[in-house]
């Protein structure tokens, strides 16, 4: 999943400048950035190209691209399974949405990595569905229906383009304090949704079935074991390996049937408008539009962190809008295929750091692989038969990481060292977590009010942003003692 880190740029690490000095006497470039069979001429040529823009042999690019896909594939799988389980979609529709999720993830990754025209920052990005946009999509779908939810996605994607010119002015109202608080709420909400995939809904037949609990806990156990036993790239694959091991256990227990994977044809393109014609309702779309402001701040952090990881200097005013346009364009297309908002993901940055391979053509290759997975019907059908309890166990681990990332964001920025910020965060968490911990608490309110109030993410982000403005951007006429001023510096 994506992990927002809207921090200011820092000086490029020493290794980022190595390629520029490789042609002069001195230390050789990093082995991770220089092809092992390069000739003297090739080395001289490569020295003039930043590692991000460096092309590699096709076989190696595809291999590294598949690695990115293996690490990231759990996210679209979890997102579509959450949609299917929450909205009670049939198997055929689930397969169609899973195909669309892979294809659009691939298209978005190509846009962000290759940067056509003014779309995409030409950095090694992978785009995925899921996270807070998925939860908001599900809330709108349950309140107003799936056609309205898809209409909300399309409206929000268009809203990105409308608000982008003034985004730099709004960014001051979404500092790390606001975004970090929002991410904590997102993580808690998603862990709960993932847990429901394991246990089922309370009060329904089969709730807390022992077999499902065993599969969910075993999947988490497998993931922990792989993470503890392996290192390097294999450790990065621990989540996917845990998902595979949980599926194998489910097959041994007779809880999965792969025979459906052999049914049907070889190629299947995702179907457009799977829920019918979109319905456009501005009130229903308001939570997603509100989130889009925070999402743009998140994209700022993602772009800065990605550039820092690959050692490339960027111009935030020029490159961040390209990332946001890539998000908006991919989400706009995805809305017509029944998908929630698509966002850039920072999880693949870990692979970049481990392998030292910084080429954006690797994530472009990952985009091609994602598209191929989406159109190969047997692959998507095989993925669709994975038991929801196994996916739920994987989702709980992946989504819990989001909560930790939110806490880390607050900690790194030192935001909670200030008493006022502690108060802001506490109030936002209290009101944001209320509808998550006590579902139906706003059941007596009008429908249009409920769709806002029952979105813990939207409530938490709004409360944090408003309190941040009141305490840090507006001079409140309140008396302050010397002691309070010193403690609230």
PDB file of C-alpha atoms in Angstrom, residues 52-172:
ATOM      1  CA  UNK A  52      16.634   6.365 -13.133  1.00  0.00           C
ATOM      2  CA  UNK A  53      16.755   6.841 -16.918  1.00  0.00           C
ATOM      3  CA  UNK A  54      19.167   3.978 -17.569  1.00  0.00           C
ATOM      4  CA  UNK A  55      18.014   1.219 -19.898  1.00  0.00           C
ATOM      5  CA  UNK A  56      19.017  -2.364 -19.127  1.00  0.00           C
ATOM      6  CA  UNK A  57      18.903  -5.656 -21.033  1.00  0.00           C
ATOM      7  CA  UNK A  58      15.297  -6.670 -21.663  1.00  0.00           C
ATOM      8  CA  UNK A  59      15.627  -9.933 -19.747  1.00  0.00           C
ATOM      9  CA  UNK A  60      16.900  -8.209 -16.611  1.00  0.00           C
ATOM     10  CA  UNK A  61      14.264  -5.480 -16.835  1.00  0.00           C
ATOM     11  CA  UNK A  62      11.491  -8.086 -17.037  1.00  0.00           C
ATOM     12  CA  UNK A  63      12.978 -10.088 -14.151  1.00  0.00           C
ATOM     13  CA  UNK A  64      13.147  -7.051 -11.884  1.00  0.00           C
ATOM     14  CA  UNK A  65       9.684  -6.001 -13.073  1.00  0.00           C
ATOM     15  CA  UNK A  66       8.203  -9.373 -12.092  1.00  0.00           C
ATOM     16  CA  UNK A  67       9.791  -8.926  -8.670  1.00  0.00           C
ATOM     17  CA  UNK A  68       7.936  -5.640  -8.200  1.00  0.00           C
ATOM     18  CA  UNK A  69       4.696  -7.315  -9.256  1.00  0.00           C
ATOM     19  CA  UNK A  70       5.130 -10.193  -6.806  1.00  0.00           C
ATOM     20  CA  UNK A  71       5.569  -7.773  -3.932  1.00  0.00           C
ATOM     21  CA  UNK A  72       2.686  -5.493  -4.949  1.00  0.00           C
ATOM     22  CA  UNK A  73       0.152  -8.045  -6.251  1.00  0.00           C
ATOM     23  CA  UNK A  74      -1.370  -8.660  -2.820  1.00  0.00           C
ATOM     24  CA  UNK A  75      -2.765  -5.097  -2.789  1.00  0.00           C
ATOM     25  CA  UNK A  76      -5.096  -5.277  -5.825  1.00  0.00           C
ATOM     26  CA  UNK A  77      -6.087  -8.821  -4.810  1.00  0.00           C
ATOM     27  CA  UNK A  78      -6.991  -7.660  -1.300  1.00  0.00           C
ATOM     28  CA  UNK A  79      -8.802  -4.580  -2.621  1.00  0.00           C
ATOM     29  CA  UNK A  80     -11.033  -6.530  -4.995  1.00  0.00           C
ATOM     30  CA  UNK A  81     -11.727  -9.248  -2.427  1.00  0.00           C
ATOM     31  CA  UNK A  82     -12.770  -6.570   0.038  1.00  0.00           C
ATOM     32  CA  UNK A  83     -15.112  -5.098  -2.576  1.00  0.00           C
ATOM     33  CA  UNK A  84     -16.535  -8.513  -3.433  1.00  0.00           C
ATOM     34  CA  UNK A  85     -17.080  -9.579   0.178  1.00  0.00           C
ATOM     35  CA  UNK A  86     -18.479  -6.244   1.366  1.00  0.00           C
ATOM     36  CA  UNK A  87     -20.820  -5.692  -1.586  1.00  0.00           C
ATOM     37  CA  UNK A  88     -21.625  -9.413  -2.028  1.00  0.00           C
ATOM     38  CA  UNK A  89     -20.601  -9.542  -5.685  1.00  0.00           C
ATOM     39  CA  UNK A  90     -20.833 -12.778  -7.670  1.00  0.00           C
ATOM     40  CA  UNK A  91     -17.778 -14.729  -8.851  1.00  0.00           C
ATOM     41  CA  UNK A  92     -17.963 -13.563 -12.488  1.00  0.00           C
ATOM     42  CA  UNK A  93     -18.091  -9.897 -11.489  1.00  0.00           C
ATOM     43  CA  UNK A  94     -15.224 -10.412  -9.033  1.00  0.00           C
ATOM     44  CA  UNK A  95     -13.057 -11.900 -11.788  1.00  0.00           C
ATOM     45  CA  UNK A  96     -13.923  -8.984 -14.094  1.00  0.00           C
ATOM     46  CA  UNK A  97     -13.009  -6.400 -11.428  1.00  0.00           C
ATOM     47  CA  UNK A  98      -9.785  -8.232 -10.611  1.00  0.00           C
ATOM     48  CA  UNK A  99      -8.845  -8.184 -14.286  1.00  0.00           C
ATOM     49  CA  UNK A 100      -9.622  -4.454 -14.479  1.00  0.00           C
ATOM     50  CA  UNK A 101      -7.588  -3.769 -11.318  1.00  0.00           C
ATOM     51  CA  UNK A 102      -4.483  -5.434 -12.761  1.00  0.00           C
ATOM     52  CA  UNK A 103      -4.863  -3.760 -16.169  1.00  0.00           C
ATOM     53  CA  UNK A 104      -5.401  -0.272 -14.716  1.00  0.00           C
ATOM     54  CA  UNK A 105      -2.560  -0.776 -12.226  1.00  0.00           C
ATOM     55  CA  UNK A 106      -0.351  -1.586 -15.206  1.00  0.00           C
ATOM     56  CA  UNK A 107      -1.516   1.405 -17.221  1.00  0.00           C
ATOM     57  CA  UNK A 108      -0.998   3.725 -14.249  1.00  0.00           C
ATOM     58  CA  UNK A 109       2.486   2.337 -13.618  1.00  0.00           C
ATOM     59  CA  UNK A 110       3.397   2.969 -17.262  1.00  0.00           C
ATOM     60  CA  UNK A 111       2.091   6.541 -17.063  1.00  0.00           C
ATOM     61  CA  UNK A 112       4.015   7.373 -13.890  1.00  0.00           C
ATOM     62  CA  UNK A 113       7.222   5.626 -14.999  1.00  0.00           C
ATOM     63  CA  UNK A 114       7.393   6.816 -18.612  1.00  0.00           C
ATOM     64  CA  UNK A 115       5.854  10.270 -18.117  1.00  0.00           C
ATOM     65  CA  UNK A 116       4.056  10.966 -21.405  1.00  0.00           C
ATOM     66  CA  UNK A 117       3.495  14.694 -21.964  1.00  0.00           C
ATOM     67  CA  UNK A 118       2.569  16.274 -18.590  1.00  0.00           C
ATOM     68  CA  UNK A 119       1.448  13.036 -16.952  1.00  0.00           C
ATOM     69  CA  UNK A 120       3.817  11.111 -14.685  1.00  0.00           C
ATOM     70  CA  UNK A 121       7.091  12.271 -13.044  1.00  0.00           C
ATOM     71  CA  UNK A 122       9.319   9.670 -14.810  1.00  0.00           C
ATOM     72  CA  UNK A 123      10.159   7.958 -11.518  1.00  0.00           C
ATOM     73  CA  UNK A 124       9.910   4.244 -10.583  1.00  0.00           C
ATOM     74  CA  UNK A 125       6.291   4.276  -9.409  1.00  0.00           C
ATOM     75  CA  UNK A 126       3.659   1.524  -9.244  1.00  0.00           C
ATOM     76  CA  UNK A 127      -0.048   2.435  -9.064  1.00  0.00           C
ATOM     77  CA  UNK A 128      -2.610   0.394  -7.156  1.00  0.00           C
ATOM     78  CA  UNK A 129      -6.217   0.512  -5.918  1.00  0.00           C
ATOM     79  CA  UNK A 130      -7.004   0.242  -2.234  1.00  0.00           C
ATOM     80  CA  UNK A 131      -6.484   2.139   1.002  1.00  0.00           C
ATOM     81  CA  UNK A 132      -8.715   4.989   2.102  1.00  0.00           C
ATOM     82  CA  UNK A 133     -10.239   5.510  -1.386  1.00  0.00           C
ATOM     83  CA  UNK A 134     -11.487   1.916  -1.312  1.00  0.00           C
ATOM     84  CA  UNK A 135     -13.180   2.381   2.067  1.00  0.00           C
ATOM     85  CA  UNK A 136     -14.844   5.595   0.902  1.00  0.00           C
ATOM     86  CA  UNK A 137     -15.935   3.863  -2.316  1.00  0.00           C
ATOM     87  CA  UNK A 138     -17.513   1.042  -0.312  1.00  0.00           C
ATOM     88  CA  UNK A 139     -19.270   3.496   2.011  1.00  0.00           C
ATOM     89  CA  UNK A 140     -20.766   5.396  -0.938  1.00  0.00           C
ATOM     90  CA  UNK A 141     -21.774   2.126  -2.629  1.00  0.00           C
ATOM     91  CA  UNK A 142     -23.549   0.853   0.477  1.00  0.00           C
ATOM     92  CA  UNK A 143     -25.365   4.160   1.018  1.00  0.00           C
ATOM     93  CA  UNK A 144     -26.205   5.174  -2.559  1.00  0.00           C
ATOM     94  CA  UNK A 145     -25.517   2.163  -4.780  1.00  0.00           C
ATOM     95  CA  UNK A 146     -22.656   1.096  -7.025  1.00  0.00           C
ATOM     96  CA  UNK A 147     -23.556   3.364  -9.990  1.00  0.00           C
ATOM     97  CA  UNK A 148     -23.305   6.393  -7.673  1.00  0.00           C
ATOM     98  CA  UNK A 149     -19.993   5.120  -6.256  1.00  0.00           C
ATOM     99  CA  UNK A 150     -18.478   4.835  -9.743  1.00  0.00           C
ATOM    100  CA  UNK A 151     -19.840   8.284 -10.575  1.00  0.00           C
ATOM    101  CA  UNK A 152     -18.145   9.615  -7.428  1.00  0.00           C
ATOM    102  CA  UNK A 153     -14.800   8.218  -8.597  1.00  0.00           C
ATOM    103  CA  UNK A 154     -15.161   9.899 -11.999  1.00  0.00           C
ATOM    104  CA  UNK A 155     -16.204  13.209 -10.428  1.00  0.00           C
ATOM    105  CA  UNK A 156     -13.282  13.097  -8.006  1.00  0.00           C
ATOM    106  CA  UNK A 157     -10.813  12.323 -10.794  1.00  0.00           C
ATOM    107  CA  UNK A 158     -12.076  15.390 -12.648  1.00  0.00           C
ATOM    108  CA  UNK A 159     -11.894  17.387  -9.392  1.00  0.00           C
ATOM    109  CA  UNK A 160      -8.151  16.637  -9.247  1.00  0.00           C
ATOM    110  CA  UNK A 161      -7.636  18.607 -12.468  1.00  0.00           C
ATOM    111  CA  UNK A 162      -9.847  21.487 -11.275  1.00  0.00           C
ATOM    112  CA  UNK A 163      -8.156  21.973  -7.906  1.00  0.00           C
ATOM    113  CA  UNK A 164      -4.580  21.224  -8.988  1.00  0.00           C
ATOM    114  CA  UNK A 165      -3.740  24.856  -9.949  1.00  0.00           C
ATOM    115  CA  UNK A 166      -4.472  26.036  -6.398  1.00  0.00           C
ATOM    116  CA  UNK A 167      -3.132  22.920  -4.671  1.00  0.00           C
ATOM    117  CA  UNK A 168       0.121  24.576  -3.595  1.00  0.00           C
ATOM    118  CA  UNK A 169      -1.882  27.052  -1.528  1.00  0.00           C
ATOM    119  CA  UNK A 170      -3.931  24.311   0.121  1.00  0.00           C
ATOM    120  CA  UNK A 171      -0.896  22.182   0.954  1.00  0.00           C
ATOM    121  CA  UNK A 172      -0.119  24.296   4.030  1.00  0.00           C
TER     122      UNK A 172
END
